[in-house]
XYZ file of C-alpha atoms in Angstrom:
396
model
C -4.976 4.161 -0.569
C -6.625 7.047 -2.045
C -6.768 10.188 -0.195
C -3.682 9.908 2.248
C -0.892 12.127 2.193
C 2.153 11.538 4.063
C 2.426 13.024 7.394
C 4.812 13.936 10.188
C 8.629 14.166 10.365
C 11.287 11.501 11.274
C 12.630 12.502 14.853
C 14.908 10.186 17.389
C 18.182 7.992 17.336
C 18.012 4.888 14.761
C 20.101 2.480 16.694
C 18.072 3.198 20.218
C 14.884 3.261 18.129
C 15.896 -0.426 16.536
C 16.714 -1.493 20.070
C 13.110 -0.707 21.500
C 11.223 -2.197 18.355
C 13.249 -5.639 18.781
C 12.247 -5.442 22.292
C 8.560 -4.373 21.460
C 8.265 -7.384 18.818
C 10.083 -9.921 20.967
C 10.335 -12.877 18.713
C 10.074 -12.749 15.046
C 6.401 -11.725 14.096
C 4.610 -14.473 12.567
C 1.312 -16.139 13.315
C -0.630 -15.106 16.469
C -1.509 -17.997 18.755
C -4.653 -18.421 21.699
C -2.842 -19.380 24.788
C -5.358 -19.145 27.139
C -7.579 -16.483 29.486
C -7.152 -14.437 32.464
C -9.337 -11.932 34.149
C -7.818 -9.223 31.526
C -9.051 -11.313 28.708
C -7.481 -14.184 26.115
C -4.063 -12.859 25.460
C -2.049 -13.656 22.135
C 1.470 -14.626 21.848
C 3.797 -14.859 18.404
C 4.059 -18.180 17.098
C 7.302 -18.827 15.127
C 6.298 -19.622 11.329
C 9.356 -22.047 10.058
C 11.179 -20.712 7.293
C 9.123 -18.174 5.888
C 9.783 -17.696 1.949
C 12.387 -15.226 0.926
C 11.137 -11.757 0.506
C 13.007 -11.344 -2.911
C 10.393 -14.109 -4.278
C 7.774 -11.057 -4.250
C 9.790 -9.314 -7.023
C 8.044 -11.616 -9.750
C 7.070 -9.570 -12.587
C 10.002 -6.548 -11.967
C 13.129 -7.910 -13.166
C 14.859 -5.031 -15.114
C 15.513 -6.419 -18.745
C 18.664 -5.986 -20.392
C 19.030 -2.335 -20.824
C 19.835 -0.374 -24.192
C 20.696 3.311 -25.074
C 19.097 5.576 -22.656
C 17.178 3.006 -20.910
C 20.767 1.871 -20.035
C 21.274 5.424 -18.566
C 18.421 5.385 -15.788
C 16.866 1.812 -15.702
C 20.285 0.315 -16.115
C 22.419 2.256 -13.685
C 23.819 1.002 -10.445
C 23.428 4.117 -8.849
C 21.468 6.975 -8.306
C 22.402 9.730 -11.134
C 23.416 12.958 -10.133
C 20.831 14.494 -12.229
C 18.033 12.345 -11.185
C 19.132 13.237 -7.343
C 19.342 16.729 -7.686
C 15.969 16.630 -8.902
C 14.175 14.690 -6.485
C 16.456 16.177 -3.839
C 14.496 19.444 -4.503
C 10.958 17.417 -4.975
C 12.010 16.146 -1.410
C 12.410 19.296 0.382
C 9.637 20.946 -0.920
C 7.857 17.725 -0.003
C 8.738 17.597 3.307
C 9.899 20.847 3.651
C 10.693 20.380 7.975
C 12.797 17.469 7.334
C 16.424 17.638 6.448
C 17.460 15.749 3.634
C 19.844 13.358 5.514
C 16.851 12.473 7.869
C 14.721 10.871 4.865
C 17.323 7.649 5.520
C 17.337 8.333 9.467
C 15.842 4.598 10.628
C 17.784 3.351 7.952
C 14.678 0.659 6.988
C 16.772 0.062 3.745
C 18.906 -2.325 5.851
C 16.315 -3.889 8.191
C 12.805 -3.823 5.996
C 13.272 -7.358 4.273
C 13.732 -8.935 7.891
C 11.126 -6.831 8.997
C 8.574 -7.754 6.784
C 9.178 -11.460 6.148
C 7.472 -12.675 8.883
C 4.726 -10.506 8.733
C 4.357 -11.515 4.973
C 4.208 -15.237 6.062
C 1.735 -14.585 8.940
C -0.962 -12.969 6.811
C -0.481 -15.217 3.754
C -1.090 -17.905 6.461
C -3.946 -16.272 8.149
C -5.723 -15.630 4.735
C -5.490 -19.465 3.455
C -6.929 -20.227 6.869
C -9.352 -17.733 6.255
C -10.851 -19.417 2.836
C -10.775 -23.029 4.167
C -13.280 -22.061 6.117
C -15.077 -19.942 3.769
C -14.720 -23.003 1.318
C -16.345 -25.108 4.032
C -19.343 -22.744 4.350
C -18.566 -21.754 7.626
C -18.007 -18.260 9.262
C -14.240 -18.001 10.650
C -13.752 -17.910 14.263
C -15.639 -14.756 16.122
C -13.857 -12.109 17.921
C -10.228 -12.845 16.539
C -7.198 -10.511 16.588
C -7.156 -10.280 12.975
C -9.617 -11.829 10.188
C -8.475 -12.659 6.565
C -10.249 -11.290 3.531
C -12.304 -13.349 0.970
C -10.755 -13.514 -2.248
C -12.634 -14.898 -5.309
C -12.176 -15.271 -8.651
C -14.586 -12.937 -11.297
C -15.689 -16.109 -12.898
C -16.986 -17.448 -9.443
C -18.757 -14.202 -8.378
C -21.489 -12.630 -10.419
C -22.573 -9.147 -10.285
C -25.317 -10.092 -8.209
C -23.547 -12.104 -5.962
C -21.289 -9.010 -5.339
C -23.636 -7.184 -4.429
C -25.370 -9.191 -1.874
C -22.319 -10.523 -0.402
C -20.032 -7.778 -0.083
C -21.513 -4.062 -1.487
C -24.825 -4.454 0.990
C -22.710 -5.764 3.852
C -20.044 -3.195 2.982
C -17.387 -5.936 3.463
C -14.042 -5.449 1.907
C -13.059 -8.318 -0.801
C -10.208 -9.217 -3.013
C -11.081 -10.367 -6.851
C -9.053 -11.875 -9.005
C -8.393 -12.378 -12.833
C -9.768 -8.973 -13.764
C -6.702 -7.363 -14.895
C -5.628 -10.745 -17.012
C -6.652 -8.842 -20.597
C -5.317 -5.531 -19.556
C -3.150 -3.974 -22.127
C -1.111 -2.399 -18.762
C -0.691 -5.971 -17.899
C 2.262 -5.945 -20.238
C 2.868 -2.315 -20.632
C 2.776 -1.181 -17.110
C 6.069 -3.217 -16.325
C 8.966 -0.784 -15.309
C 11.045 -1.540 -18.064
C 8.413 -0.555 -20.798
C 7.242 2.471 -18.575
C 10.360 3.762 -19.327
C 11.015 2.591 -22.862
C 7.293 3.853 -23.828
C 5.526 6.925 -24.746
C 5.303 7.961 -21.071
C 9.204 8.106 -19.826
C 9.463 11.918 -20.570
C 5.584 12.556 -18.863
C 6.015 14.818 -15.749
C 3.469 13.107 -13.015
C 2.532 13.736 -9.161
C 5.376 12.605 -6.514
C 3.720 15.329 -4.126
C 2.569 18.334 -2.617
C 4.474 21.514 -1.017
C 3.454 23.079 1.812
C 0.509 25.034 0.106
C -0.742 22.192 -1.613
C 0.918 22.575 -5.130
C 1.670 19.347 -6.948
C 5.290 18.325 -7.181
C 6.020 16.758 -10.553
C 8.948 14.984 -11.838
C 9.800 13.035 -15.130
C 8.734 9.224 -14.859
C 12.365 8.310 -16.213
C 13.752 10.242 -13.367
C 11.272 8.853 -10.725
C 12.173 5.232 -11.987
C 15.858 5.806 -11.272
C 15.391 7.052 -8.028
C 12.872 4.218 -6.956
C 15.387 1.648 -7.847
C 18.351 2.850 -5.813
C 16.724 5.527 -3.142
C 17.495 4.294 0.272
C 14.964 6.476 1.782
C 12.826 5.065 4.914
C 9.715 6.044 3.453
C 10.385 7.087 -0.539
C 8.291 9.542 -1.841
C 5.310 7.983 -4.072
C 3.789 8.395 -7.415
C 0.337 9.274 -7.170
C -1.237 11.142 -10.084
C -4.642 12.135 -10.224
C -4.699 14.418 -13.538
C -3.185 11.852 -15.822
C -6.404 11.788 -17.710
C -6.163 15.851 -18.735
C -2.755 15.690 -20.408
C -2.474 14.452 -24.261
C 0.166 11.733 -23.518
C -0.772 10.860 -20.281
C -4.427 10.360 -21.088
C -3.500 6.914 -23.092
C -3.148 5.468 -19.742
C -6.980 5.221 -19.766
C -6.595 2.914 -22.704
C -4.273 0.545 -20.419
C -7.200 -0.464 -18.302
C -10.801 -1.039 -17.585
C -13.026 -0.163 -14.653
C -14.072 -3.606 -13.585
C -17.764 -4.191 -14.321
C -18.732 -4.378 -10.551
C -18.038 -0.706 -9.850
C -20.074 0.671 -12.920
C -22.709 2.079 -11.226
C -21.263 5.563 -10.135
C -23.568 8.529 -8.733
C -20.435 10.774 -9.721
C -21.480 9.683 -13.332
C -24.395 12.255 -13.044
C -21.940 15.185 -12.623
C -19.875 16.651 -15.573
C -15.924 15.202 -15.244
C -15.275 19.247 -14.631
C -17.170 19.164 -11.501
C -16.060 15.726 -10.256
C -13.854 15.655 -7.407
C -10.468 13.818 -8.038
C -11.240 10.510 -8.327
C -8.708 8.315 -10.118
C -4.971 7.841 -9.498
C -2.114 6.571 -11.427
C 0.471 5.047 -9.045
C 3.699 3.632 -9.158
C 5.200 2.900 -5.379
C 8.948 2.373 -4.206
C 9.486 -0.549 -1.739
C 8.685 1.364 1.531
C 6.150 3.258 0.542
C 2.714 3.564 1.087
C -0.434 5.526 2.867
C -0.952 6.008 6.437
C -4.411 4.740 8.152
C -7.361 6.997 6.366
C -10.730 6.773 5.224
C -11.544 7.858 1.601
C -13.454 11.252 1.306
C -17.044 11.700 0.918
C -18.432 8.512 2.085
C -16.959 6.883 -1.119
C -15.933 3.400 -1.507
C -12.688 2.527 -3.666
C -11.072 -0.627 -5.806
C -7.519 -0.281 -6.353
C -6.346 -2.886 -9.181
C -2.496 -4.379 -8.706
C -0.511 -4.400 -11.899
C 2.928 -5.385 -10.748
C 4.441 -6.077 -7.190
C 2.772 -7.052 -3.991
C 1.157 -4.410 -1.362
C 0.607 -5.061 2.678
C -3.435 -3.700 3.471
C -4.643 -3.361 7.099
C -8.257 -2.191 7.247
C -10.516 -1.581 10.267
C -14.468 -1.537 9.887
C -16.363 1.243 10.207
C -17.150 3.416 13.434
C -13.445 2.563 14.369
C -11.677 5.524 16.322
C -9.453 7.419 14.424
C -7.014 7.618 17.733
C -7.284 3.829 17.585
C -6.218 2.639 14.227
C -3.556 5.423 13.951
C -2.297 3.898 17.303
C -1.368 7.596 18.652
C -0.969 6.065 22.310
C 1.379 3.327 20.910
C 3.516 5.861 18.849
C 6.228 6.922 20.495
C 7.552 10.739 19.940
C 10.687 9.660 17.998
C 8.285 7.825 15.591
C 6.439 9.647 12.447
C 3.434 8.903 10.782
C 4.292 7.187 7.906
C 3.376 3.984 6.434
C 6.847 2.534 6.933
C 7.038 3.316 10.510
C 3.309 2.351 11.037
C 3.440 -1.067 10.033
C 6.906 -1.891 11.220
C 6.369 -0.129 14.954
C 2.890 0.817 15.583
C 0.940 -2.225 14.161
C 2.484 -4.571 16.234
C 1.993 -2.921 19.374
C -1.953 -2.215 18.347
C -2.413 -6.295 17.447
C -0.678 -7.376 20.866
C -2.913 -4.467 22.640
C -5.886 -5.954 20.915
C -5.205 -9.627 21.652
C -4.913 -8.527 25.885
C -9.155 -7.342 25.299
C -12.141 -9.248 25.899
C -14.052 -7.904 23.014
C -11.622 -6.641 19.933
C -13.608 -4.257 18.290
C -11.463 -2.536 15.358
C -12.162 -5.605 12.922
C -8.783 -5.713 11.980
C -8.340 -7.565 8.477
C -5.186 -7.839 6.808
C -4.071 -9.196 3.604
C -1.314 -9.468 0.836
C -2.620 -8.032 -2.210
C -0.825 -9.646 -5.371
C -0.049 -9.260 -8.670
C -3.325 -8.729 -10.816
C -5.659 -8.462 -7.961
C -7.922 -6.077 -7.557
C -9.375 -5.261 -3.726
C -12.695 -3.405 -3.260
C -12.866 -1.154 0.100
C -16.210 -0.244 1.274
C -16.738 3.633 2.503
C -15.931 4.024 6.289
C -13.275 1.123 6.381
C -10.068 2.784 7.417
C -7.217 1.564 5.372
C -3.232 1.753 5.490
C -1.308 0.287 2.835
C 2.934 -0.691 2.469
C 4.466 -1.476 -0.531
C 6.057 -4.909 0.317
C 7.964 -4.416 -3.318
C 8.059 -1.882 -6.100
C 4.253 -1.880 -7.422
C 2.632 -0.204 -10.332
C -1.303 0.253 -9.511
C -4.419 1.895 -10.602
C -7.306 3.076 -7.987
C -10.645 4.869 -8.293
C -13.097 6.398 -5.895
C -16.765 5.619 -6.974
């Protein structure tokens, strides 16, 4: 979730699009189940998950406390303030200049998003629960699955040597828990504290214009926008230069690089010569990054402090055309993460289910608050913010 930039623009008729999506998905997305073989290979069908938990439960840790003074004006507002709308509209015009402002809400995902993602969240959590049951028994999950889970290990049960042998050398993703428990950011990066604290007037990057120049807005404006926007794919605060400014650089004291990732060849060159490698992230619900491979062969770690993220990864060597689902994307659909996860991914999974050899090595996981995910170099990955999120990530 590091080097990707939002792409393409929205087209098409939203009601017709939703109708096609419903026909595509058939029953509500939940668990894949093998139903037998054929000359075309084994196929898969959706199996209903009974009573998946409400998506609202995923908002834990993101509640807004009783507002006071200026906090009441921005964070406690019941709508997007006019001054904020003006500033964010200006930023949106620069960021996606070919897109009309009214088309930022074209699909009206804000109406269907929770219902679209609810079954997927339940499916992925169930998938990873079964995955870890195999691992705890010392067994490997069944081979040639459409989707595989990801190991989830507490840092106390994973030495540096074991991390290197089990995950770094074989280049396998892993979710590590417990690493952020003592971070200062675990408390100072709540939405309320970010607004009330020393960063509220800092201008942070929320995108780039057509010429590659950074688009920046004050954090207090962005937080009001995040809480009240209706955009299909909202702007994403994704700042890589926070360490260059006196006030923002204090964010460096709110977290520590996990000890698994201390060895970094980039440390051999000066900070000025080093390419961008660390980002402070605030992602509104429905924002995310489309499928990409991190640059320069680097690996990455992503620490989620608040909220929940949905990840999809494919093994190294997967063709770009496959993972991005170009053949499954309709002309009316853009390349944004919300569209990709809502429309394109179900079609990719369905196509993989019909193959005899499932060669993409797809892995999915829901990243929970306080978890760190390790993404080895060469793995395509796409990320969707299921809820409002606050995170930090570094490449190494």
